[in-house]
Short mmCIF file of C-alpha atoms in Angstrom, two decimals:
data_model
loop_
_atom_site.label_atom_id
_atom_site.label_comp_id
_atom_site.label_asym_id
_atom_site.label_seq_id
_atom_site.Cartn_x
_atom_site.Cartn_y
_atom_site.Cartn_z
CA UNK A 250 37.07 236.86 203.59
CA UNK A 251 37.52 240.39 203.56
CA UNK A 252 40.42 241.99 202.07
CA UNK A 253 42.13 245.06 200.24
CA UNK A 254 44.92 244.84 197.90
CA UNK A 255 47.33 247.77 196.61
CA UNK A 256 49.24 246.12 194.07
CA UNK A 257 51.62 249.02 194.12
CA UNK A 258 54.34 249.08 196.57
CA UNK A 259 56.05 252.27 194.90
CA UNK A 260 54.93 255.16 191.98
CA UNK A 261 57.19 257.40 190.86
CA UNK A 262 56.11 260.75 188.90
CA UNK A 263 56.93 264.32 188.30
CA UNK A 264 55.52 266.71 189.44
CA UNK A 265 52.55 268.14 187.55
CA UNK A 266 51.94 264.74 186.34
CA UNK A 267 48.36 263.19 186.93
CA UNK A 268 48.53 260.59 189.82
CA UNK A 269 46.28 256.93 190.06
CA UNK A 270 46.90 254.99 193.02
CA UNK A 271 45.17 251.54 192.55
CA UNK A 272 43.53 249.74 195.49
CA UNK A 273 41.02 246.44 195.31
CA UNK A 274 38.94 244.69 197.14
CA UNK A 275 37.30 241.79 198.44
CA UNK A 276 34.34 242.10 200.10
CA UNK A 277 30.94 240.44 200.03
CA UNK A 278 28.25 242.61 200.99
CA UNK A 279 28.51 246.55 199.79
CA UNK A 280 31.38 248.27 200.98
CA UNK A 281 32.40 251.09 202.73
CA UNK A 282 36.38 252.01 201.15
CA UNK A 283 38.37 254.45 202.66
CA UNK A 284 41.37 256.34 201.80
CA UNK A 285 44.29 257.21 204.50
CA UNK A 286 47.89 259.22 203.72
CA UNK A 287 51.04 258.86 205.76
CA UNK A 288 53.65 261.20 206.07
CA UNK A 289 57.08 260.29 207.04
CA UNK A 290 57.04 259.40 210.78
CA UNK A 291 53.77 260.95 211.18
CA UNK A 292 50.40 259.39 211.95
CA UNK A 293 47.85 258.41 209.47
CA UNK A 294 44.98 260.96 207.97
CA UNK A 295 42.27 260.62 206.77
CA UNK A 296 41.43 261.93 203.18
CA UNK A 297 38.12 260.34 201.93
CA UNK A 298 35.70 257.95 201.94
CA UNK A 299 33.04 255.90 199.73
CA UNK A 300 29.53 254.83 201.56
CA UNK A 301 27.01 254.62 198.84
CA UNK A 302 26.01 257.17 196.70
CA UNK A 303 27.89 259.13 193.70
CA UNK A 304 30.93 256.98 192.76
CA UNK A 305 33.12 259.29 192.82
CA UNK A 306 33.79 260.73 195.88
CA UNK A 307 35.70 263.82 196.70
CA UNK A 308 38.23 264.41 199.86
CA UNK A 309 40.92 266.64 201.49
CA UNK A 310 44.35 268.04 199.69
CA UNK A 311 42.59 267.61 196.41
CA UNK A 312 42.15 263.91 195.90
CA UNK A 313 39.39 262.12 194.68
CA UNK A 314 38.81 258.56 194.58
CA UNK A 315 36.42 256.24 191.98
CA UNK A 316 34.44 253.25 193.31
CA UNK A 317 33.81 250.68 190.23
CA UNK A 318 31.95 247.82 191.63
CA UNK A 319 32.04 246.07 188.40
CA UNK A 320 35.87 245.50 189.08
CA UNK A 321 35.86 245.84 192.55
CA UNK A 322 38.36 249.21 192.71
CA UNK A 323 38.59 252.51 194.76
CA UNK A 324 41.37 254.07 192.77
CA UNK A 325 42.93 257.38 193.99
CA UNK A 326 43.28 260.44 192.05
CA UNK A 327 44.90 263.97 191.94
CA UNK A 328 45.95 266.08 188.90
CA UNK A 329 48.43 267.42 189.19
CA UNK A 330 50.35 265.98 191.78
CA UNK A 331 52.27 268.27 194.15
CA UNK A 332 55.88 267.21 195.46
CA UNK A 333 53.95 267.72 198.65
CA UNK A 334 52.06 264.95 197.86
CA UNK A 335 55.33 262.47 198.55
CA UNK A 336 53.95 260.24 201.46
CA UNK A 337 52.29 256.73 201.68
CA UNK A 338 48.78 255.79 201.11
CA UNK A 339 46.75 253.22 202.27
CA UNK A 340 43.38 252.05 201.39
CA UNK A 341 41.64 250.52 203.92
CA UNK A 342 38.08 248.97 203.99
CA UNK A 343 35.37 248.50 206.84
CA UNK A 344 34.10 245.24 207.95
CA UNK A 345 30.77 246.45 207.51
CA UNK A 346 28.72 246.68 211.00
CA UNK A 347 32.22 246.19 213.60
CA UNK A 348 33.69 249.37 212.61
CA UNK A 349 36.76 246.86 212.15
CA UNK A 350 39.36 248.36 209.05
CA UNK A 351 41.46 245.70 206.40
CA UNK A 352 44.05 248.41 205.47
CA UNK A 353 45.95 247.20 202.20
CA UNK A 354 49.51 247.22 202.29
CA UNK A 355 50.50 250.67 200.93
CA UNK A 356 51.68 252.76 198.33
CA UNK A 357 54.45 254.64 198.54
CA UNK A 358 54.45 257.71 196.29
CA UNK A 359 57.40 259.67 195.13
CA UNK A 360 56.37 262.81 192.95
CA UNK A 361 59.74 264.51 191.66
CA UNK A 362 59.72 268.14 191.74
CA UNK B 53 36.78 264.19 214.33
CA UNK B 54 38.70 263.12 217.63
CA UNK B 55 41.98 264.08 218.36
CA UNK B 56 43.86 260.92 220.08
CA UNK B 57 47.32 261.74 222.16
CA UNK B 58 49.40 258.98 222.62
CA UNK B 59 52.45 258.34 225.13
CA UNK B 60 55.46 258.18 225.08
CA UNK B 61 55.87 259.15 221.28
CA UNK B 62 59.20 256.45 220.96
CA UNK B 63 60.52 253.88 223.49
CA UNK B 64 63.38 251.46 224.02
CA UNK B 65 63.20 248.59 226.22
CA UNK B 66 64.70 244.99 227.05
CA UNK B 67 63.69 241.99 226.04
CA UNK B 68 61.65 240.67 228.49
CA UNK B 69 60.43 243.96 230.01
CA UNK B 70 57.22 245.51 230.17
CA UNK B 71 56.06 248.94 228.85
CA UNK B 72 52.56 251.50 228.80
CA UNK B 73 51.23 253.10 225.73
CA UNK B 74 48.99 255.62 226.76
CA UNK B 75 46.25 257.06 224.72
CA UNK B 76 44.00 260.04 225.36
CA UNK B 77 40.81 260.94 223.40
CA UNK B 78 39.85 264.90 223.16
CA UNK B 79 36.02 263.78 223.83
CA UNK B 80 34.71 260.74 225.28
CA UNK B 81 34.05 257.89 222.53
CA UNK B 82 32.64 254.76 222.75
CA UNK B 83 35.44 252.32 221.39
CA UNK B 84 39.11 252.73 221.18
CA UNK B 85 41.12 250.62 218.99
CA UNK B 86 44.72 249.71 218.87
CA UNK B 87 46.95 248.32 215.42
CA UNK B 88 50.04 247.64 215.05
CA UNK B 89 51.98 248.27 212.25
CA UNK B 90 55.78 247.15 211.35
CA UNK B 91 58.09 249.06 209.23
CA UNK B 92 57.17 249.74 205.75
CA UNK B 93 53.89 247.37 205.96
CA UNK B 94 50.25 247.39 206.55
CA UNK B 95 48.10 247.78 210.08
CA UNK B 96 46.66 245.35 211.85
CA UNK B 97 43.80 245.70 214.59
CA UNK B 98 45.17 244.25 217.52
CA UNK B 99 42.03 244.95 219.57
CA UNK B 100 39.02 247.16 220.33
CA UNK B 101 37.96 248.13 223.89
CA UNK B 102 35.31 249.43 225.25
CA UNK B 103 34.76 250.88 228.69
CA UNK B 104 33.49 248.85 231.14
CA UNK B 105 34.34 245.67 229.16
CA UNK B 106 37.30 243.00 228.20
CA UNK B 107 38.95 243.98 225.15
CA UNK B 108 37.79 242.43 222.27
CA UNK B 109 41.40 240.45 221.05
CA UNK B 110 41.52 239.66 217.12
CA UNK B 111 43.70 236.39 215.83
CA UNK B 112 47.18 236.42 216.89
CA UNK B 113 46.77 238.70 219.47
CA UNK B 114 46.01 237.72 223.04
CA UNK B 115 45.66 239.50 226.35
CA UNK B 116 48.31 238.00 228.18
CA UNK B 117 50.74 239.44 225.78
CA UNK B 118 48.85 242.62 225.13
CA UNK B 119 46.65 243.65 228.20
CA UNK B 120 44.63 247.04 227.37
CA UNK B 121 42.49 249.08 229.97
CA UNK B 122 39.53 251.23 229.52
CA UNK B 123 39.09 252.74 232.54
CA UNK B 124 36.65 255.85 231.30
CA UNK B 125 35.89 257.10 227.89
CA UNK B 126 38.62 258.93 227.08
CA UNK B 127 41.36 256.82 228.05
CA UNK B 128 43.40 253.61 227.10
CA UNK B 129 46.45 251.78 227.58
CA UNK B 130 47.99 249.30 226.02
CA UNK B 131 50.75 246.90 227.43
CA UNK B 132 53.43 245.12 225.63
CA UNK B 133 54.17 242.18 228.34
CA UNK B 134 57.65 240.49 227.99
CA UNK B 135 58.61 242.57 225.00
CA UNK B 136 60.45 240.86 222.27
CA UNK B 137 62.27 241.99 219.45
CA UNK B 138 59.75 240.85 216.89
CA UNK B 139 57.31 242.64 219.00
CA UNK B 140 59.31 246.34 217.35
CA UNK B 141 56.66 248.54 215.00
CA UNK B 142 54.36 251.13 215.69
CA UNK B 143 51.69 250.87 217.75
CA UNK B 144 48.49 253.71 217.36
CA UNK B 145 45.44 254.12 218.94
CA UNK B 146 42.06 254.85 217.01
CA UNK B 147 38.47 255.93 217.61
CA UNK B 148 35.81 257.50 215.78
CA UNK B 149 33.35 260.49 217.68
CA UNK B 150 30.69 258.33 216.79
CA UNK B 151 30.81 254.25 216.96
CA UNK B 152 29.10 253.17 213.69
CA UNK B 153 29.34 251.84 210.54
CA UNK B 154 30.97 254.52 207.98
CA UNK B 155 32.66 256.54 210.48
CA UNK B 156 36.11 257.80 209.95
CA UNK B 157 38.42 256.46 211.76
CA UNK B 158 41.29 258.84 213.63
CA UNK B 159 44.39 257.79 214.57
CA UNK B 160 46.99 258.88 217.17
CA UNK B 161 50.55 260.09 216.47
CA UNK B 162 51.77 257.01 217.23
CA UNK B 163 54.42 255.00 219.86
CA UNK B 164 57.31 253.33 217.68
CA UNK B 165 58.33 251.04 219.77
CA UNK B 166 62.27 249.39 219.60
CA UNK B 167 62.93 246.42 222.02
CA UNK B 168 66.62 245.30 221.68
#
């Protein structure tokens, strides 16, 4: 079964710091990982995506996000993180064919100005 | 992208009432979806719906509890029937412009939903 873990509930940093959120999966044909922020009482946006292609992929507000098959991650990254970065992230995957997303649970990131 | 409008933005009801979620799409899409989400945790699909067609329900969610229309291609509602306390979170509509594999999906603002 299909399924996306973000073993971080909260991260903590300063600001200028580099910033990893860590997201897994479970999935058993190739698939298609995407990346979502939440802002406090706001709705969720989008901010990148993996298909196929270059493993790295690049998004909005600076972030970019690695896809390592061998370990079954889609890690998200930004140096250096802005306090305006504070907000909650979810990674979410695609049940591939029903347009149907598993969103992980959520990190919550604090970045101290 | 789509641009989804949902309404009412928050809403308190009784137990045992009944309430509309309304969502609006900016251009007409194919499929609408709905999650739910409850404080501080993850979403869940509720359902997808397509115009013209039942509502496709996933586990734990039924239609007798949470009836949703699609009456044209820009439009949906969702019903909470005999709201409960437990039934308190978020509830946002979704689509993408095009209904495929690997499309983003959008989301609404949102209706947080309190039922005392």
């Amino acid at each position: 079964a299909q399924s996306v873990d973000q073993p971080d509930a909260h991260v903590t940093l300063s600001e200028g710091a580099s910033l990893e959120l860590r997201c897994s999966y479970s999935y058993s044909a190739a698939p298609y990982l995407f990346w979502y922020v939440q802002y406090p009482g706001q709705s969720l946006q989008f901010l990148l995506k993996y298909i196929t292609g270059d493993t790295v992929v690049k998004g909005t507000k600076g972030f970019e996000a690695e896809f390592r098959k061998s370990n079954s991650s889609f890690n998200l990254k930004k140096s250096p993180a802005h306090w305006s970065d504070s907000a909650k992230y979810f990674c979410a995957l695609e049940d591939t064919g029903y347009q149907n997303f598993y969103f992980g649970k959520g990190t919550s990131l604090t970045v101290i100005p | 992208s789509v641009l989804l409008y949902q309404k009412p933005n928050r809403d308190i009801c009784q137990s045992g009432t009944s309430l509309k979620i309304q969502c609006v799409a900016d251009s007409q899409v194919v499929s609408m979806f709905w999650y739910q989400q409850f404080q501080e945790q993850s979403l869940m699909l509720m359902a997808t719906a397509n115009e013209g067609s039942e509502a496709t329900y996933e586990s734990g969610f039924t239609k007798d509890k949470f009836p949703i229309s699609r009456p044209n291609l820009t439009f949906s509602t969702l019903t909470v029937n005999n709201a409960r306390p437990g039934d308190s979170s978020i509830y946002f509509c979704s689509s993408s412009p095009v209904t495929a594999s690997a499309e983003t999906l959008y989301f609404g603002s949102g209706t947080r939903l309190t039922v005392l």
